[in-house]
XYZ file of C-alpha atoms in Angstrom:
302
model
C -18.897 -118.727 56.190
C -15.028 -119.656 54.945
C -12.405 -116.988 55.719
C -9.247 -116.676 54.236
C -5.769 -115.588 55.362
C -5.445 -111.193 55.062
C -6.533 -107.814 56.523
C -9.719 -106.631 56.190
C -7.545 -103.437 54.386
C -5.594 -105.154 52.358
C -8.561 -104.861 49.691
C -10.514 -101.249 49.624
C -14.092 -101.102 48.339
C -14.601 -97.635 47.560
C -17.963 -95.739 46.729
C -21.253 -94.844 46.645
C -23.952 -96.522 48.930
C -27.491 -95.634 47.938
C -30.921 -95.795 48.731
C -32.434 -97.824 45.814
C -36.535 -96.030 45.248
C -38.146 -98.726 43.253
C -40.706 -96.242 41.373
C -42.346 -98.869 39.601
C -41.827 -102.457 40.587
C -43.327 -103.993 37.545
C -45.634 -106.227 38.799
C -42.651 -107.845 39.948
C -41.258 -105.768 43.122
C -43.703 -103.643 45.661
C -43.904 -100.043 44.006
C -42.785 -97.306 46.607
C -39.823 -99.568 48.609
C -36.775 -97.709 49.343
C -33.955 -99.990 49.850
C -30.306 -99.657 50.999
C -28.434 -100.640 47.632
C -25.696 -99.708 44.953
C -22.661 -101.703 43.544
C -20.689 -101.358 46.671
C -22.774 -102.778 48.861
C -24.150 -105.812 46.279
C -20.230 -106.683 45.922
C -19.785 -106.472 49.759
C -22.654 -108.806 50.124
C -20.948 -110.954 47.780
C -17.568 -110.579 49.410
C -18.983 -111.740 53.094
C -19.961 -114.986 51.206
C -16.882 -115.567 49.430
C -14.808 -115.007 52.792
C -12.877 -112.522 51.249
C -11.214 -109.724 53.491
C -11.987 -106.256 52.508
C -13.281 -102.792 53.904
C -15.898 -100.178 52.395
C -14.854 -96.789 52.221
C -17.973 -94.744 51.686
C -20.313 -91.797 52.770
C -24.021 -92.173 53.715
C -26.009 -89.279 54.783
C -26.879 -88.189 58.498
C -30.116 -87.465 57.277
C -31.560 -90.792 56.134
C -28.605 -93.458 56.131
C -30.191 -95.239 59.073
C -31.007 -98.179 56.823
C -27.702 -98.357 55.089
C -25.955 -98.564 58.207
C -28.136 -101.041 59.842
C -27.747 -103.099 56.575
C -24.040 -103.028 57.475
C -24.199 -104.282 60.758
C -26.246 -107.103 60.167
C -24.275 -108.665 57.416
C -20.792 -107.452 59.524
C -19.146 -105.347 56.480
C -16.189 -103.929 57.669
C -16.127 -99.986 57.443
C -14.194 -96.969 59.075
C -17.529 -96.329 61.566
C -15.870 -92.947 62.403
C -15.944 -91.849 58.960
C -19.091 -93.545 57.484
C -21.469 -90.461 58.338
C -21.783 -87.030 56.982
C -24.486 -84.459 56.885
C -27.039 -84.232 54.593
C -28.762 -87.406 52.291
C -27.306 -90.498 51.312
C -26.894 -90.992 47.451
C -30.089 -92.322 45.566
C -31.326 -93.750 42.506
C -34.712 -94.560 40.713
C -35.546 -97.857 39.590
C -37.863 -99.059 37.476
C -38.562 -102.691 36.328
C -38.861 -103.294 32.435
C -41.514 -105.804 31.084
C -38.682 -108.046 30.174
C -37.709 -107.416 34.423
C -34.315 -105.816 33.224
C -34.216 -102.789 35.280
C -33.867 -98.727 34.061
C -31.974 -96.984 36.558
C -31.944 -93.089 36.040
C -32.239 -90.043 38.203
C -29.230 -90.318 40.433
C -28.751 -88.137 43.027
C -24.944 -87.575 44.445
C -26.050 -86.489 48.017
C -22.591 -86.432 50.005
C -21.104 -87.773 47.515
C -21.384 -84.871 45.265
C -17.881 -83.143 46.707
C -16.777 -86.298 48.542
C -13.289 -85.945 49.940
C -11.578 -89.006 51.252
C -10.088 -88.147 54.984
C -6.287 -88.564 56.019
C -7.432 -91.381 57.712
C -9.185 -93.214 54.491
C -6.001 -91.963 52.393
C -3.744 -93.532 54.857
C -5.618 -96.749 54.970
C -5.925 -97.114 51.067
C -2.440 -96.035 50.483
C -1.875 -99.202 52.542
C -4.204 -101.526 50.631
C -3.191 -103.931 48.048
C -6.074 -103.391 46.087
C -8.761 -100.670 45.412
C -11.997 -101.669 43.455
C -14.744 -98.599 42.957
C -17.971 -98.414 40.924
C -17.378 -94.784 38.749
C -20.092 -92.250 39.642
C -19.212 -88.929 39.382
C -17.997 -88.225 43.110
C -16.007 -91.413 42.859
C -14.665 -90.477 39.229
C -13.237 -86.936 40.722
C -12.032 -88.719 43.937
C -10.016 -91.491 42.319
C -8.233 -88.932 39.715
C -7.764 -86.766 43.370
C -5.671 -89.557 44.514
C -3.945 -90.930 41.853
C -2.477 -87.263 41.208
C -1.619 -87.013 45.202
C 0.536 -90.574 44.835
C -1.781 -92.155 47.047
C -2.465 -94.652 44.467
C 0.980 -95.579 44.290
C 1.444 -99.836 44.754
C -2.422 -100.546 44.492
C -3.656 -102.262 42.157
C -6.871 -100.640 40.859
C -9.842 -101.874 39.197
C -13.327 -100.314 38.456
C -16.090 -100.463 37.371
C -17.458 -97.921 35.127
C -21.332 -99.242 34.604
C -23.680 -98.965 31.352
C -20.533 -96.762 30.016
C -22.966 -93.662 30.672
C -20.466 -91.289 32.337
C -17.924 -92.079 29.269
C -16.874 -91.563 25.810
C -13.680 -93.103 24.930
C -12.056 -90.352 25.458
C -12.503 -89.702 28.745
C -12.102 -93.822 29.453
C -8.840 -93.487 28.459
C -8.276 -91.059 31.009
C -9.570 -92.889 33.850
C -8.019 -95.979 32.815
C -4.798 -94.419 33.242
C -5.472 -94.882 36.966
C -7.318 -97.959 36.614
C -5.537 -101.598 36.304
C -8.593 -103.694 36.098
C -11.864 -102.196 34.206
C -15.231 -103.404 33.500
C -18.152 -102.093 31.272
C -21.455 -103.041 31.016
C -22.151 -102.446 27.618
C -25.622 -101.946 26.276
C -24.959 -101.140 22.906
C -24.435 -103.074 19.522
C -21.047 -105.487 19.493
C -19.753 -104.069 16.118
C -20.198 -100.577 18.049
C -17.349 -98.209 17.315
C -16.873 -97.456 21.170
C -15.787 -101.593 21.432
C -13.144 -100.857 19.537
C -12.154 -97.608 21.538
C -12.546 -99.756 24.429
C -10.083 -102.372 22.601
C -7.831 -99.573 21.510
C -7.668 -97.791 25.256
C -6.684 -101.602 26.969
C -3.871 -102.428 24.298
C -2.500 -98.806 24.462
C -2.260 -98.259 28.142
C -1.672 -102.024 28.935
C -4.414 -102.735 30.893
C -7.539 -105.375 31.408
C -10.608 -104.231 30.630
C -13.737 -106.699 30.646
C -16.861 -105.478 29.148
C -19.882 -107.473 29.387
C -22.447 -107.422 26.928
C -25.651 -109.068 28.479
C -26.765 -112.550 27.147
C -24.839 -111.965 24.295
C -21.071 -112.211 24.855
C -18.419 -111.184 26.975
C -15.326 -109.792 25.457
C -11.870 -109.577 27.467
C -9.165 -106.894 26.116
C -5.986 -108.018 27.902
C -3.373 -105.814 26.754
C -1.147 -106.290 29.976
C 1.605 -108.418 28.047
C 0.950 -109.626 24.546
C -2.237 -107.902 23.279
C -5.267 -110.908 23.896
C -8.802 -110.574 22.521
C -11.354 -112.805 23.629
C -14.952 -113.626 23.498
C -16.546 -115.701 26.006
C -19.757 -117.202 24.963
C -22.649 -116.462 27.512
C -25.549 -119.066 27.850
C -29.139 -117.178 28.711
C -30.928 -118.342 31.801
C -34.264 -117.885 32.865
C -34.884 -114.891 34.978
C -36.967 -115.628 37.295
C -36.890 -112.317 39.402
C -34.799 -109.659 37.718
C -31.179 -108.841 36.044
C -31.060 -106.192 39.062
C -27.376 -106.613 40.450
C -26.271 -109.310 37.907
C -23.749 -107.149 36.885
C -22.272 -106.593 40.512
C -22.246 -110.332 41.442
C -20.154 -110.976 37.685
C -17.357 -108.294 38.955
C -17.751 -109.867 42.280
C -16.934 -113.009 41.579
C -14.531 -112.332 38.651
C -12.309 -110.427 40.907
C -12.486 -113.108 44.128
C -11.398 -115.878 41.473
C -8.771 -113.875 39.519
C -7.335 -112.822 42.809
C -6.543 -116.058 43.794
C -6.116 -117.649 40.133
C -4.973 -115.084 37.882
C -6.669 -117.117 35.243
C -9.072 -114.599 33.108
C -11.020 -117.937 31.694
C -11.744 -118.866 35.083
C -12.489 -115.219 36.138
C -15.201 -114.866 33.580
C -16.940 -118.199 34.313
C -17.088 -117.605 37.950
C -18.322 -114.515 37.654
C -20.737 -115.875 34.795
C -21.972 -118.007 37.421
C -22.693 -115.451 40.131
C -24.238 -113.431 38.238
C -26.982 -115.790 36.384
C -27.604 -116.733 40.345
C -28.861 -113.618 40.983
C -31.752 -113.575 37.891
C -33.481 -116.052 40.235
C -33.925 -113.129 43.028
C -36.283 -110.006 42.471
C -34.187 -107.446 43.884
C -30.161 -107.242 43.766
C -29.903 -109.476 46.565
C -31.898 -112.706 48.007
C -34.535 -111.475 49.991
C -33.119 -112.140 53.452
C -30.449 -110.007 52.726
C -33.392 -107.581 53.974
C -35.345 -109.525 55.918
C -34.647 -107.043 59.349
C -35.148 -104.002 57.141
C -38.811 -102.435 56.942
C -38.429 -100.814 53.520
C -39.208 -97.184 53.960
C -41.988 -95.074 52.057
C -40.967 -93.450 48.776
C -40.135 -89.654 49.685
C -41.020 -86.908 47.762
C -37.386 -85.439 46.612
């Protein structure tokens, strides 16, 4: 595995772990698997194979985060051990797989992240970092406005990633982004969409990047950090194989590693083009011996 120069804090992944209930595999996945999963951990994967120094910041529950952790330890993601655990259950999710094998992910259930409060340990640590990346669920959302108010944000460059746009109306992404450096949107919804052009409006007003992604269709890149830049990158389909699970994670992924080093949005986007058609080749977010030491638990009743 390459390594590169830098603390394992100088770059914070922040957020939700879950347990990922695949309630209907589609004739493509086992129905019933529960699986250690979420953004945080898919980019982390990621991360370990791009050499890239980071640590997670995140909360799994006492109660059932056996898996999580021991995913953790067998890929060696860095994380503040002392402060991983907390009681009650992990965070969780539904999944079901589409006839086209794009997945619908609904149901989400906060578990400790539902009044998550970062320690004075974390909030030392990520007052420290360079950068800050975080997927925005709603314990995360209420966190990250928590410390940008307390001026532990202050010097880190944040970016974040704010999903199918579900938790959002332009509005309220205007808000966020006013914490938020870097954003990306996965964006389900019609091109010519009047929430584009709030998204457009919110990155040329504040000053920011914001990346939204758009399937096989396009992406478009709203650079307002110096002279306002619109782009459209062109996205060429690719078989899927397995499933679009986590395709989204390995494009942010991979966007950020290259800009990072780069700073060259063109090269950004087809990086993280490229990771993320790799992973429509795999049936669940990651390659299967990701999980190989993992017995995938029974599907609990909630």
């Amino acid at each position: 595995m390459p390594t590169r120069a830098g603390s394992d804090r100088e770059t914070i992944l922040f957020g939700t772990i879950s347990l990922d209930r695949y309630v209907d595999g589609g004739g493509v996945l086992p129905t019933g698997d529960v699986l250690p999963g979420g953004g945080i951990l898919n980019m982390a994967w990621h991360w370990r194979r791009a050499g890239r120094p980071f640590t997670v910041v995140t909360r799994i529950g006492q109660a059932d985060g056996a898996p999580i952790r021991a995913f953790l330890e067998r890929h060696a993601i860095p994380h503040l051990g002392a402060e991983l655990v907390a009681p009650g259950r992990s965070s969780s999710i539904d999944i079901m797989i589409q006839p086209d094998r794009q997945p619908w992910m609904d149901h989400f259930v906060p578990g400790v992240w539902e009044e998550l409060r970062t320690s004075p340990t974390e909030r030392t640590m990520i007052a420290g970092a360079r950068r800050l990346h975080t997927v925005l669920v709603e314990g995360a959302i209420a966190e990250l406005a928590r410390l940008a108010e307390d001026g532990v944000l202050a010097g880190v460059s944040v970016s974040a990633d704010f999903l199918g746009f579900r938790h959002y109306t332009v509005d309220r992404l205007a808000e966020t982004m006013g914490h938020v450096d870097i954003g990306f949107i996965g964006w389900p919804g019609p091109e010519d969409a009047p929430e584009v052009d709030g998204m457009r409006t919110v990155a040329f007003e504040l000053g920011r990047l914001l990346v939204v992604t758009m399937g096989a269709r396009a992406v478009r890149v709203f650079d307002g950090r110096s002279k306002p830049g619109d782009r459209r990158f062109p996205v060429t389909p690719v078989a899927v194989h397995g499933t679009t699970l986590g395709c989204g994670d390995a494009f942010i992924a991979w966007f950020l590693d290259e800009l990072w080093r780069s700073d060259d949005v063109a090269r950004a986007v087809a990086a993280g083009q490229e990771g993320g058609a790799r992973t429509t080749s795999w049936p669940r977010p990651l390659p299967d011996d990701a999980y190989a030491t993992l017995s995938p638990a029974p599907l609990p009743t909630r």
